[in-house]
Coordinates of C-alpha atoms and ligand atoms in Angstrom, one line a residue:
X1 CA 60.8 121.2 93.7
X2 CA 64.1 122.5 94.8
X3 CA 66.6 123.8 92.2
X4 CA 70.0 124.0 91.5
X5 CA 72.4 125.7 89.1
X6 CA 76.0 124.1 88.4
X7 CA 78.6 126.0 85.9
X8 CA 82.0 124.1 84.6
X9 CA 84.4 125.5 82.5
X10 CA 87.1 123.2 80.1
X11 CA 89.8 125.6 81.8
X12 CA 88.7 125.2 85.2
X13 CA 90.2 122.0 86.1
X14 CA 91.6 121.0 89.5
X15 CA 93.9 118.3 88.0
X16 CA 93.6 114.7 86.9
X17 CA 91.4 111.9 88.5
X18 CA 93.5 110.2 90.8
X19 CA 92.5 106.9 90.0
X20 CA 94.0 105.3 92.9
X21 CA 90.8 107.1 95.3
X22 CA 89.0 103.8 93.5
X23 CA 90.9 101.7 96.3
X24 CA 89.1 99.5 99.2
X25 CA 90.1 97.8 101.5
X26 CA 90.3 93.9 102.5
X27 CA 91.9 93.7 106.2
X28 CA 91.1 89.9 108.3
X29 CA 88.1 90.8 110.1
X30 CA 84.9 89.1 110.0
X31 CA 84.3 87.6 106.6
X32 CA 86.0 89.5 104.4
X33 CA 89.1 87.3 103.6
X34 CA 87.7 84.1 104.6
X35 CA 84.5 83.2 102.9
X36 CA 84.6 86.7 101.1
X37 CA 87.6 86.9 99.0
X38 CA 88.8 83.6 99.3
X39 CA 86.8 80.1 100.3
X40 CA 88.7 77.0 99.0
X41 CA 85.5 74.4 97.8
X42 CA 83.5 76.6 97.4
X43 CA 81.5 75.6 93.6
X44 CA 83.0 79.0 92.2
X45 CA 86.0 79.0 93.3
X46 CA 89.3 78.4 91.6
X47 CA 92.4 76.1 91.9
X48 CA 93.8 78.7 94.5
X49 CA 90.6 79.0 96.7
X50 CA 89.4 82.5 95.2
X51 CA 86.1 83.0 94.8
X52 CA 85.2 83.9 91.1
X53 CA 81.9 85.3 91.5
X54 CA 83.0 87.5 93.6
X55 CA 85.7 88.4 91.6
X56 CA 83.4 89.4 89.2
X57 CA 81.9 91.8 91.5
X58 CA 85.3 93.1 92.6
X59 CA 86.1 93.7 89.3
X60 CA 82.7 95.3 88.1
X61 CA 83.1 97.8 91.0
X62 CA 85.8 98.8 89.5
X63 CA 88.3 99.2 92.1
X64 CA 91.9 100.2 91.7
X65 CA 94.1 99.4 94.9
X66 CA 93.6 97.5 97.8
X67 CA 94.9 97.9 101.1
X68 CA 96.0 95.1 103.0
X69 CA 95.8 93.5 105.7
X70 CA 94.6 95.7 108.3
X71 CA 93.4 98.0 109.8
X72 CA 93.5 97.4 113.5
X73 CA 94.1 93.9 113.0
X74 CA 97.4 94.7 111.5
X75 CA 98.7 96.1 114.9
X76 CA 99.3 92.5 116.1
X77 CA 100.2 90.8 113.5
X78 CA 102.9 89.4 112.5
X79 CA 103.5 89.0 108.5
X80 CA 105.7 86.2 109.2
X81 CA 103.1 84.2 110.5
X82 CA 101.6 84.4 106.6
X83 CA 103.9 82.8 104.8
X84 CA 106.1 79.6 104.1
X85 CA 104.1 75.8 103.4
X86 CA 100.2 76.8 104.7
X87 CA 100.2 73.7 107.0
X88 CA 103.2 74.8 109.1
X89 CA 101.8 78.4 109.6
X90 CA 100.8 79.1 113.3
X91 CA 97.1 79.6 114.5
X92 CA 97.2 83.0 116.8
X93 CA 95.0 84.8 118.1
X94 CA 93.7 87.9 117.0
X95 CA 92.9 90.2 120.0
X96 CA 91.8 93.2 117.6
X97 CA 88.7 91.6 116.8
X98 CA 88.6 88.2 119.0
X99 CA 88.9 85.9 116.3
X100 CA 90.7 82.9 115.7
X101 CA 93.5 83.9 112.9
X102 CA 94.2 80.5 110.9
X103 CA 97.1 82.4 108.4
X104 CA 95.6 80.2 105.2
X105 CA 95.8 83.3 103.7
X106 CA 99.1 85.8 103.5
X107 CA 101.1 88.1 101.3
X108 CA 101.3 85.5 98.9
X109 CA 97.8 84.1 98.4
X110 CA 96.8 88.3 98.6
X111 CA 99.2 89.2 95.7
X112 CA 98.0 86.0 93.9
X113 CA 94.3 87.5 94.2
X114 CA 95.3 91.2 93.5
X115 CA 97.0 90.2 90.5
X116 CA 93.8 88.2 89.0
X117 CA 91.7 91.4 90.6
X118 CA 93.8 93.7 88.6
X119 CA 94.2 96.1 91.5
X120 CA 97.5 97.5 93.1
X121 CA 98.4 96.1 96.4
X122 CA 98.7 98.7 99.6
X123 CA 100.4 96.8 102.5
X124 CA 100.1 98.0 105.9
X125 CA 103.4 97.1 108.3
X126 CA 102.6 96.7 112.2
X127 CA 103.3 99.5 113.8
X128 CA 101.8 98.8 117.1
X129 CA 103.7 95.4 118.9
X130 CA 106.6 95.4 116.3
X131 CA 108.7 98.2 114.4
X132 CA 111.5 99.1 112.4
X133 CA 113.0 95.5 112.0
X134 CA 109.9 94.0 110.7
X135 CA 108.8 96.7 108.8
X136 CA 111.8 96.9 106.7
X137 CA 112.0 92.8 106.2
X138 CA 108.7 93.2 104.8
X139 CA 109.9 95.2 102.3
X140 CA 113.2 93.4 101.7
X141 CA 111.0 90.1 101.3
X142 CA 108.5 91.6 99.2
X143 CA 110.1 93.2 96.7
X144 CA 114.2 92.5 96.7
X145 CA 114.9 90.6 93.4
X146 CA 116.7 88.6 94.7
X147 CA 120.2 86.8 96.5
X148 CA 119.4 87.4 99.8
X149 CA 118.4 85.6 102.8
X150 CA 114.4 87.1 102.4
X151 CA 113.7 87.6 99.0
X152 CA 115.3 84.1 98.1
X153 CA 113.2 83.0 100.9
X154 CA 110.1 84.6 99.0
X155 CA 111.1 82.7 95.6
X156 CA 111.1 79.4 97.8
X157 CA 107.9 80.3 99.0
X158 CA 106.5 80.5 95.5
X159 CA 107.2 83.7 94.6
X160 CA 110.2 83.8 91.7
X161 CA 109.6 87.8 90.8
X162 CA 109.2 90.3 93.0
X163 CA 105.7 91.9 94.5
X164 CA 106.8 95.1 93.8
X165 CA 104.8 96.7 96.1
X166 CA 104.6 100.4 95.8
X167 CA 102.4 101.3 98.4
X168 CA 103.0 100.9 102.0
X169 CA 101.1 102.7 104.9
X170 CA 102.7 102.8 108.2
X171 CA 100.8 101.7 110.9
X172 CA 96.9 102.1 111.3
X173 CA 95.1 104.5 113.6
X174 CA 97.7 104.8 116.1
X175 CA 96.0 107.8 117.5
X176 CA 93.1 105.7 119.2
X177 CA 93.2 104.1 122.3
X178 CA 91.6 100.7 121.1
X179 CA 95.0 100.1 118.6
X180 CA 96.8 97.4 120.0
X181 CA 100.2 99.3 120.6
X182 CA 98.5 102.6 120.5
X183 CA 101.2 105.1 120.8
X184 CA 101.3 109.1 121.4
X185 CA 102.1 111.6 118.5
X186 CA 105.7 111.7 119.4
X187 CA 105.9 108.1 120.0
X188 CA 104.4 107.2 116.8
X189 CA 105.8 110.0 114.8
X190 CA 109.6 108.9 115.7
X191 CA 109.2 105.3 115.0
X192 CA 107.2 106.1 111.6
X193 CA 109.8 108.3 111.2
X194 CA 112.6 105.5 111.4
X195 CA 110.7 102.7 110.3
X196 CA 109.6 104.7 106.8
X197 CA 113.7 105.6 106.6
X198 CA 114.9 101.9 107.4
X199 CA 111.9 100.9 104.6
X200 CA 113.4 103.5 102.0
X201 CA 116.8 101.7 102.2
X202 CA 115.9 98.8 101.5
X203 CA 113.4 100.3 98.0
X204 CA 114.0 104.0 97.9
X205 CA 110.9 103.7 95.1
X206 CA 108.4 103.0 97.5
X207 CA 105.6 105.9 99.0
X208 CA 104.5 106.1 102.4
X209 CA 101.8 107.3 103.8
X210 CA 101.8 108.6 107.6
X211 CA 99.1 107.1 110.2
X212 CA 97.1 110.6 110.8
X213 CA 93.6 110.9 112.5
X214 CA 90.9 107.9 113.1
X215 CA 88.1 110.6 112.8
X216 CA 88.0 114.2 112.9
X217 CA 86.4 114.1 115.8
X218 CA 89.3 113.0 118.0
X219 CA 90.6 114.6 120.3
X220 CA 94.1 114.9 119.4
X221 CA 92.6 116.1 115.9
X222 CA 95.0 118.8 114.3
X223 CA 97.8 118.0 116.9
X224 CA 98.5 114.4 115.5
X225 CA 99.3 115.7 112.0
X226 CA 101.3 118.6 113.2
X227 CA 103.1 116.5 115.5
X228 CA 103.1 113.3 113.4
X229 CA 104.3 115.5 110.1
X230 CA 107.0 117.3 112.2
X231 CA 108.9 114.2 112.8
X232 CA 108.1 112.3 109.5
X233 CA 107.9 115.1 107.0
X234 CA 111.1 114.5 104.7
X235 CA 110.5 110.7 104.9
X236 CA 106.4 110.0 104.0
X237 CA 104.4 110.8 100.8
X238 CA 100.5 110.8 102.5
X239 CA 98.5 111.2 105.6
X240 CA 95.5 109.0 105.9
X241 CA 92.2 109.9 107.1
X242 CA 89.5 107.9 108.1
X243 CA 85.7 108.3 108.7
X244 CA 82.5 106.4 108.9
X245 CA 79.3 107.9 109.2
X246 CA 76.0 106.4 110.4
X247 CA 72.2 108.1 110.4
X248 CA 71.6 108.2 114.6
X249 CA 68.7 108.8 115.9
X250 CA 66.4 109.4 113.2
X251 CA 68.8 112.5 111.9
X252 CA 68.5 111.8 108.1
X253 CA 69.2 115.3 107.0
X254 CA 72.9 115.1 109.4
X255 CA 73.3 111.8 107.8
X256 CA 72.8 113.4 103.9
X257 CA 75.2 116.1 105.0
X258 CA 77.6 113.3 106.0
X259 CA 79.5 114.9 103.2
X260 CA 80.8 118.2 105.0
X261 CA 82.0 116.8 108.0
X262 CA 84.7 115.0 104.9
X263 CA 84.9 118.5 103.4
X264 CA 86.1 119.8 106.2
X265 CA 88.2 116.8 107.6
X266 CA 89.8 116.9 104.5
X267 CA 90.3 120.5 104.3
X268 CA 91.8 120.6 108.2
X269 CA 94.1 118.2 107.2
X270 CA 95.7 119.7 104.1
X271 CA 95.7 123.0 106.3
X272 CA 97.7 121.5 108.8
X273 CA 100.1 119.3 106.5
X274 CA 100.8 123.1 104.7
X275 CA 101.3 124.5 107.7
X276 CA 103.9 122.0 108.9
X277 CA 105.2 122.4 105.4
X278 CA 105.5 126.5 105.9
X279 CA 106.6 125.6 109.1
X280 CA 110.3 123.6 108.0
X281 CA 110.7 125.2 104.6
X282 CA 109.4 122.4 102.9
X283 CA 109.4 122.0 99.2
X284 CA 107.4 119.1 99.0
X285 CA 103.6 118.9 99.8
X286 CA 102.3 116.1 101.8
X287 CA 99.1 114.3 100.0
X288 CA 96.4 112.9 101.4
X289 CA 95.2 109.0 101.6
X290 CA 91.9 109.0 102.7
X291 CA 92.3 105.6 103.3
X292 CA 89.5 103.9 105.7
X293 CA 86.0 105.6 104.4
X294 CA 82.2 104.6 104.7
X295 CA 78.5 104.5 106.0
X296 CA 78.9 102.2 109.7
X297 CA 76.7 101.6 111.8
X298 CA 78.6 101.7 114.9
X299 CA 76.8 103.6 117.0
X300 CA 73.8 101.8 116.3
X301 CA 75.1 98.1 116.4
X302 CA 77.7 99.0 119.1
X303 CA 78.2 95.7 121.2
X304 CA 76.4 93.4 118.4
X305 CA 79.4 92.0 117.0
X306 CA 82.2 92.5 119.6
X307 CA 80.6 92.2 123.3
X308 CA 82.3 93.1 126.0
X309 CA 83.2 89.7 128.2
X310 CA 84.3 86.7 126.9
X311 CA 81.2 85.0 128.1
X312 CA 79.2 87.4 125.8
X313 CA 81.5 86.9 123.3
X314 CA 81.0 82.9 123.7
X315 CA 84.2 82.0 122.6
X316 CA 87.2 82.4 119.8
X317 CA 86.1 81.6 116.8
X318 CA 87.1 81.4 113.1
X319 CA 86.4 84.4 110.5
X320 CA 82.7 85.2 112.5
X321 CA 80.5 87.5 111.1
X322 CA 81.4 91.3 112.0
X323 CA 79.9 94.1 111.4
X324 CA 78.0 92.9 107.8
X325 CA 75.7 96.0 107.6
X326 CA 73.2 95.8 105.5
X327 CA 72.9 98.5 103.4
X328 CA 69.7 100.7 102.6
X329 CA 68.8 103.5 99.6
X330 CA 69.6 106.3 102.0
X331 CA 73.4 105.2 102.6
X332 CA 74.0 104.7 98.8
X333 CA 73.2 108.4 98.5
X334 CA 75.4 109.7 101.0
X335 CA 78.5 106.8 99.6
X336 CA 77.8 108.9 96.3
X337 CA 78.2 112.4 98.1
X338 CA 81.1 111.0 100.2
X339 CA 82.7 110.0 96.8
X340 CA 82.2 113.5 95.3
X341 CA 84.0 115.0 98.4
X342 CA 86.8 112.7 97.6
X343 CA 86.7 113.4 94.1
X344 CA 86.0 117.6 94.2
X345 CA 89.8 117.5 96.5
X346 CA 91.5 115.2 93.7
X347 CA 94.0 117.7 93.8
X348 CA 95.3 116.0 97.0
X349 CA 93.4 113.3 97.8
X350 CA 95.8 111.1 95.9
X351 CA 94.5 107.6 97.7
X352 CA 91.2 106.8 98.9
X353 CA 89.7 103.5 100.1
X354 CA 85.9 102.6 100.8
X355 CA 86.2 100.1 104.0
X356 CA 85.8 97.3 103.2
X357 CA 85.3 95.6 100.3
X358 CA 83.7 92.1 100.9
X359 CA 81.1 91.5 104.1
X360 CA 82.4 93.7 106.6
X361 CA 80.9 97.1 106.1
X362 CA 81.1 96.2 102.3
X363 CA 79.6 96.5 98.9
X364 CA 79.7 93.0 98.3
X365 CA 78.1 90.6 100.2
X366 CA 79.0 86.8 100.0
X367 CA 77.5 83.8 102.0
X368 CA 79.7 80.6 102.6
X369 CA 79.0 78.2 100.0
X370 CA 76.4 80.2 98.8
X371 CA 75.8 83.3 96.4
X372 CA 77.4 87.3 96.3
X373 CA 75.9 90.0 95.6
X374 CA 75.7 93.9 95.3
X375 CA 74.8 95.9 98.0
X376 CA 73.3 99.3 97.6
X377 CA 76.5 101.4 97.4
X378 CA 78.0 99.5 95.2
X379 CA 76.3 101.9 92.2
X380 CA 77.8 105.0 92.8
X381 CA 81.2 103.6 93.3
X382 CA 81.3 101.6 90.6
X383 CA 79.4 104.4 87.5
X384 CA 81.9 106.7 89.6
X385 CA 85.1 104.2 89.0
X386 CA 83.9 103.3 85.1
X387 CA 83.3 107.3 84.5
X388 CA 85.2 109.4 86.5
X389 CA 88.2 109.9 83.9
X390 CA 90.4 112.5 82.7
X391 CA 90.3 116.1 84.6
X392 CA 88.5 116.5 87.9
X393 CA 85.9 120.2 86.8
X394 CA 85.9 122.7 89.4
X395 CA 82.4 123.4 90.1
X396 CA 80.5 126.4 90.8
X397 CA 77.1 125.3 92.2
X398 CA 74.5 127.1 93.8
X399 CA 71.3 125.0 95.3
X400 CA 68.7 125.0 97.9
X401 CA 69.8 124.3 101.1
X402 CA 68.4 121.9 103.5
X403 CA 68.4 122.5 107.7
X404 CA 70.9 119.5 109.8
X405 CA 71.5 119.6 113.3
X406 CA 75.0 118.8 113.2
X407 CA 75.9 120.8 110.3
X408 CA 74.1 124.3 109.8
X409 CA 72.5 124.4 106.2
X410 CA 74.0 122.5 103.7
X411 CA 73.3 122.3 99.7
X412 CA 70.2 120.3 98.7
X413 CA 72.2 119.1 95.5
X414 CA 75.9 117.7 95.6
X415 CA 78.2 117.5 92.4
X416 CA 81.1 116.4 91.2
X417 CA 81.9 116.5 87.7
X418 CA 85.3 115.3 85.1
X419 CA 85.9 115.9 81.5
X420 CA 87.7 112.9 79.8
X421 CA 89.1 114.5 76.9
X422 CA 90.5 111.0 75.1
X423 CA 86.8 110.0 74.5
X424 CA 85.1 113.5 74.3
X425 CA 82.8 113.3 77.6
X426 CA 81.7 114.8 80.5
X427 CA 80.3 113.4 83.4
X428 CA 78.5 114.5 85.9
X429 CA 77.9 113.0 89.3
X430 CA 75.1 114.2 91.5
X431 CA 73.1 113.7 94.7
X432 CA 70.0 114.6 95.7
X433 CA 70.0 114.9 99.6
X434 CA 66.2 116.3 99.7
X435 CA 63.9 113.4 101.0
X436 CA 60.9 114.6 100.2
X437 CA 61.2 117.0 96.9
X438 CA 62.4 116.5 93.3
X439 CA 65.5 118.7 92.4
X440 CA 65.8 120.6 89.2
X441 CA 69.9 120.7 88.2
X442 CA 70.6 123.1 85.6
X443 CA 74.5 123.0 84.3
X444 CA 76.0 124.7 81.9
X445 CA 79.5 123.8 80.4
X446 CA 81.2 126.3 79.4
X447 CA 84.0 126.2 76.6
X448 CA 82.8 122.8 75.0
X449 CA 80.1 121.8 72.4
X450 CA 77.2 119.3 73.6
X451 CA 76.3 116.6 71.4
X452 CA 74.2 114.3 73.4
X453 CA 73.4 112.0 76.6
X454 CA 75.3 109.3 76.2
X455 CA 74.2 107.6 80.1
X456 CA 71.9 109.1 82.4
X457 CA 71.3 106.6 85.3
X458 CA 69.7 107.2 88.8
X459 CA 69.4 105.4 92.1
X460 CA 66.7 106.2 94.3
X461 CA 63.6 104.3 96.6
X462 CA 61.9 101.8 94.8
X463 CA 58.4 102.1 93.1
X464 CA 56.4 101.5 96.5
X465 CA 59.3 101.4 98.5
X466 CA 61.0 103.0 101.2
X467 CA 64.4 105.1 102.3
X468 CA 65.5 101.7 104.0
X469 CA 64.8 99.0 101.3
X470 CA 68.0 97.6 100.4
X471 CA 69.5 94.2 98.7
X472 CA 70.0 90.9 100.4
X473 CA 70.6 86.9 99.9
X474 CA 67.0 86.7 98.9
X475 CA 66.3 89.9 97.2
X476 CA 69.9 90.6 95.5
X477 CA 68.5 93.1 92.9
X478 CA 65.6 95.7 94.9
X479 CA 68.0 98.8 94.6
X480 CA 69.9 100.1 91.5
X481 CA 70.3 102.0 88.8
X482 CA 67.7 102.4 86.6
X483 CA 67.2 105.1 83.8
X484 CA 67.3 109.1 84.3
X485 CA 64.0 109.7 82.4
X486 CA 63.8 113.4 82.5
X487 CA 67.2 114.9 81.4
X488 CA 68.3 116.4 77.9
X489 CA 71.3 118.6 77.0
X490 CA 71.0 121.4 74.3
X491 CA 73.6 124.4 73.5
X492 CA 75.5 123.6 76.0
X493 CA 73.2 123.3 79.3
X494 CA 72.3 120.5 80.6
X495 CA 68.9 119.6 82.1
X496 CA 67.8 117.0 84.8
X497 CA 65.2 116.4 87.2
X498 CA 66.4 114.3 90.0
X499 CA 63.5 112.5 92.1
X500 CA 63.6 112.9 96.1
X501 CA 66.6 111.1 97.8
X502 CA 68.8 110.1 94.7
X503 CA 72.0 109.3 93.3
X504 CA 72.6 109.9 89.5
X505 CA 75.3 109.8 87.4
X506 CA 75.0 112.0 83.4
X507 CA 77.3 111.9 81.3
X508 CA 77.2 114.2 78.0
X509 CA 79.4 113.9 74.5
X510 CA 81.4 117.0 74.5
X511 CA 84.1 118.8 71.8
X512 CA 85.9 121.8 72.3
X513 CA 84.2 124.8 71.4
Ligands
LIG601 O1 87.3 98.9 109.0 C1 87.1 98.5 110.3 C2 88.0 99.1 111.3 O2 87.8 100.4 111.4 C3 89.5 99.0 111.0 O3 90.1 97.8 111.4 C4 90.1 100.1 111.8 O4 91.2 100.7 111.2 C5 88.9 101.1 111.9 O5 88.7 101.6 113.2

């Protein structure tokens, strides 16, 4: 048994949830708009071609804000292209990820769905083969009342009021090589720099978030920011980070610690945006939008779903299937730990979005004309999303610690915790990383009176199972939550044995002592 000890304290806070790290992200890759989010005739979908049942899903995850439409795929295309009468909108095609790109669906048939989602729209402008021009028509279509040439073309294109879209990233990964218009730090930093100004005209009540680093382990890792952030300081909100993490080579414990590499990332950035901010006698502090995040497996698959010739490829085709990992019991641990990172630097993670959110890399799986369902990470985002209210607890844990080649030691047990005053509760939200050992937590909150459990719900292998069981078409329902057993709260401490390799979420009625 390995143990842990975790104290919070009501005056210890680090700040209020930042709801908006709920987001994901739906970008036209694969089969996440077509035949995720959206497949006219299929039997549950509506008068607009969204699919309800996985609507339901969408909405059960609990997700806040969705970025849109890209990702790399956003780097050559042109928004255009989406809207206007569906049967005069050009086919192109999309060299990002070889597809065929029919435009059925666009800005308007996305606001339609984020509207009946209930989540706020994040739009990405192309920052790779176009630039200030478009970027700022965008904005002038999307959310100008009214009485001028674009936004009166967005009212004859359906849309009478405004999108009103608040959220607007500039670019995507414009540090890497494989962007389509891939650009150096100066390049990129001036024209974000311009485009985010000309965008700001146009809706001066918009935020912007900077294109920072694809991974930390880039090499221009540090240098973007600095670079990127010297030029575009006055004019951007955020800088996004992205990061996808995949077991390799039989490396669980790496894998489990996937966790500090984001600690870090995440903690290199904010170092770097302060020291930019030192640096110009900035006021202002630049946020962070974490806003690609997952488990991939890219390493693993590499070549699977994008070969290298067109031969190999076989062709252009239509939404194919990409990258529709298939996730195991192991991944939904390290999503909950990756989740907790996100959650433990709320005080400037503003944004964060789990990539992405229907059949590519996704929690929800969907099947043309068939069913959806809920992949193993789905849990801990969605108790996270429904729990994680209120003030973000600073935490002072001490646990075991567990070996990890890439990583020197690392703690056994990973927390996060919030205290949602409105209804009196504290939750806590904890990992297990150990595969082979239960792990005794012992917390004690400090400042507040317990009164009881009021949810204590674990994920973790399967009666008879293994680390890689997960859901699919035919078995939609093999990982879960199921109940924490052995966990009780009295004076003030709470109790809780987790099993080996588990995810679990306790939350405890609290007052004010
Ligand atoms: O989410 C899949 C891809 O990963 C995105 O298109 C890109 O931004 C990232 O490299």
């Amino acid at each position: 048994m390995s143990r842990a000890t975790i104290t919070v304290d009501r005056d210890f806070t680090a700040g209020p949830v930042p709801r908006r790290i709920f987001g994901n992200f739906v970008e036209h890759m694969g089969r996440c708009v077509y035949t995720g989010i959206y497949e006219p005739g299929h039997p549950d979908a509506d008068e607009n071609g969204y699919r309800l049942d996985v609507l339901e899903l969408v909405k059960e995850l609990g997700v806040t804000v969705v970025r849109y439409p890209g990702g790399n795929f956003v780097s050559g295309y042109n928004w255009e292209d989406g809207v206007g009468p569906v049967d005069q909108r050009p086919r192109r095609l999309d060299g990002a990820w070889h597809t065929v790109e029919t435009n059925a669906f666009g800005l308007h048939e996305f606001a339609g769905w984020a509207k009946k989602a209930g989540v706020e729209i994040m739009e990405a402008v192309n920052l790779g083969t176009r630039g200030v021009e478009a970027a700022r028509e965008l904005v002038e279509y999307a959310n100008h009342p009214g009485g001028t040439y674009l936004s009166d073309l967005r009212k004859k294109n359906g849309a009478s009021e405004p999108f009103d879209i608040k959220l607007w990233c500039l670019g995507n990964e414009m540090d890497g090589p494989w962007q389509i218009g891939h650009k150096t730090a100066d390049e990129y930093g001036r024209l974000a720099q311009e485009a985010g100004k000309a965008m700001r005209l146009v809706d001066p009540s918009i935020e912007l978030v900077a294109s920072g680093s694809s991974n930390r382990g880039m090499p221009t890792f540090g240098s973007w920011e600095q670079t990127v952030l010297g030029h575009t300081y006055d004019v951007v909100d955020y800088v996004s980070l992205h990061a996808y993490y995949e077991e390799k080579e039989g490396d669980a414990a790496s894998f489990l610690a996937s966790g500090v590499d984001m600690d870090l990332f995440i903690e290199g950035v904010i170092a770097t945006a302060d020291a930019v901010r030192a640096k110009g006698k900035h006021s202002k502090h630049i946020n962070l939008s974490f806003d690609e995040w997952n488990v991939w497996y890219q390493t693993a698959r590499q070549g699977d779903d994008m070969p290298a010739t067109i031969e190999a490829r076989g062709g252009w085709y239509e939404h194919p299937r990409i990258i529709e990992d298939e996730y195991n019991v192991t991944d939904a641990v390290v999503v909950g730990t990756l989740l907790n990172s996100l959650l433990r630097h709320g005080d400037r993670v503003s944004i964060a979005n789990q990539a992405q959110l229907v059949n590519v890399i996704a929690p929800i799986r969907s099947e043309e004309n068939g069913p959806a369902w809920r992949q193993s990470i789905f849990w801990p985002f969605a108790r996270m999303s429904e729990l994680a209210n209120g003030e973000i607890l600073r935490l002072s844990t001490t646990s075991d610690r567990f070996e990890t080649a890439k990583y020197g030691d690392a703690d056994i047990v990973d927390a996060s915790a919030t205290w949602d005053e409105e209804n009196g509760r504290v939750a806590f939200f904890l990992a297990n990383r150990g595969l082979d050992e239960a792990a005794e937590v012992t917390a004690t909150l400090r400042g507040f009176d317990t009164a009881r459990i009021t949810r204590a719900e674990v994920l973790t292998v399967p009666e008879g199972a293994d680390r890689f069981t997960s859901n699919n078409e035919q078995n939609q329902d093999r990982v879960g939550l199921k109940p924490l057993s052995d966990v009780s709260v009295d004076g003030g401490t709470l109790h809780a044995t987790l099993p080996p390799l588990s995810w679990a979420v306790v939350e405890v009625e609290v007052t004010k002592a």
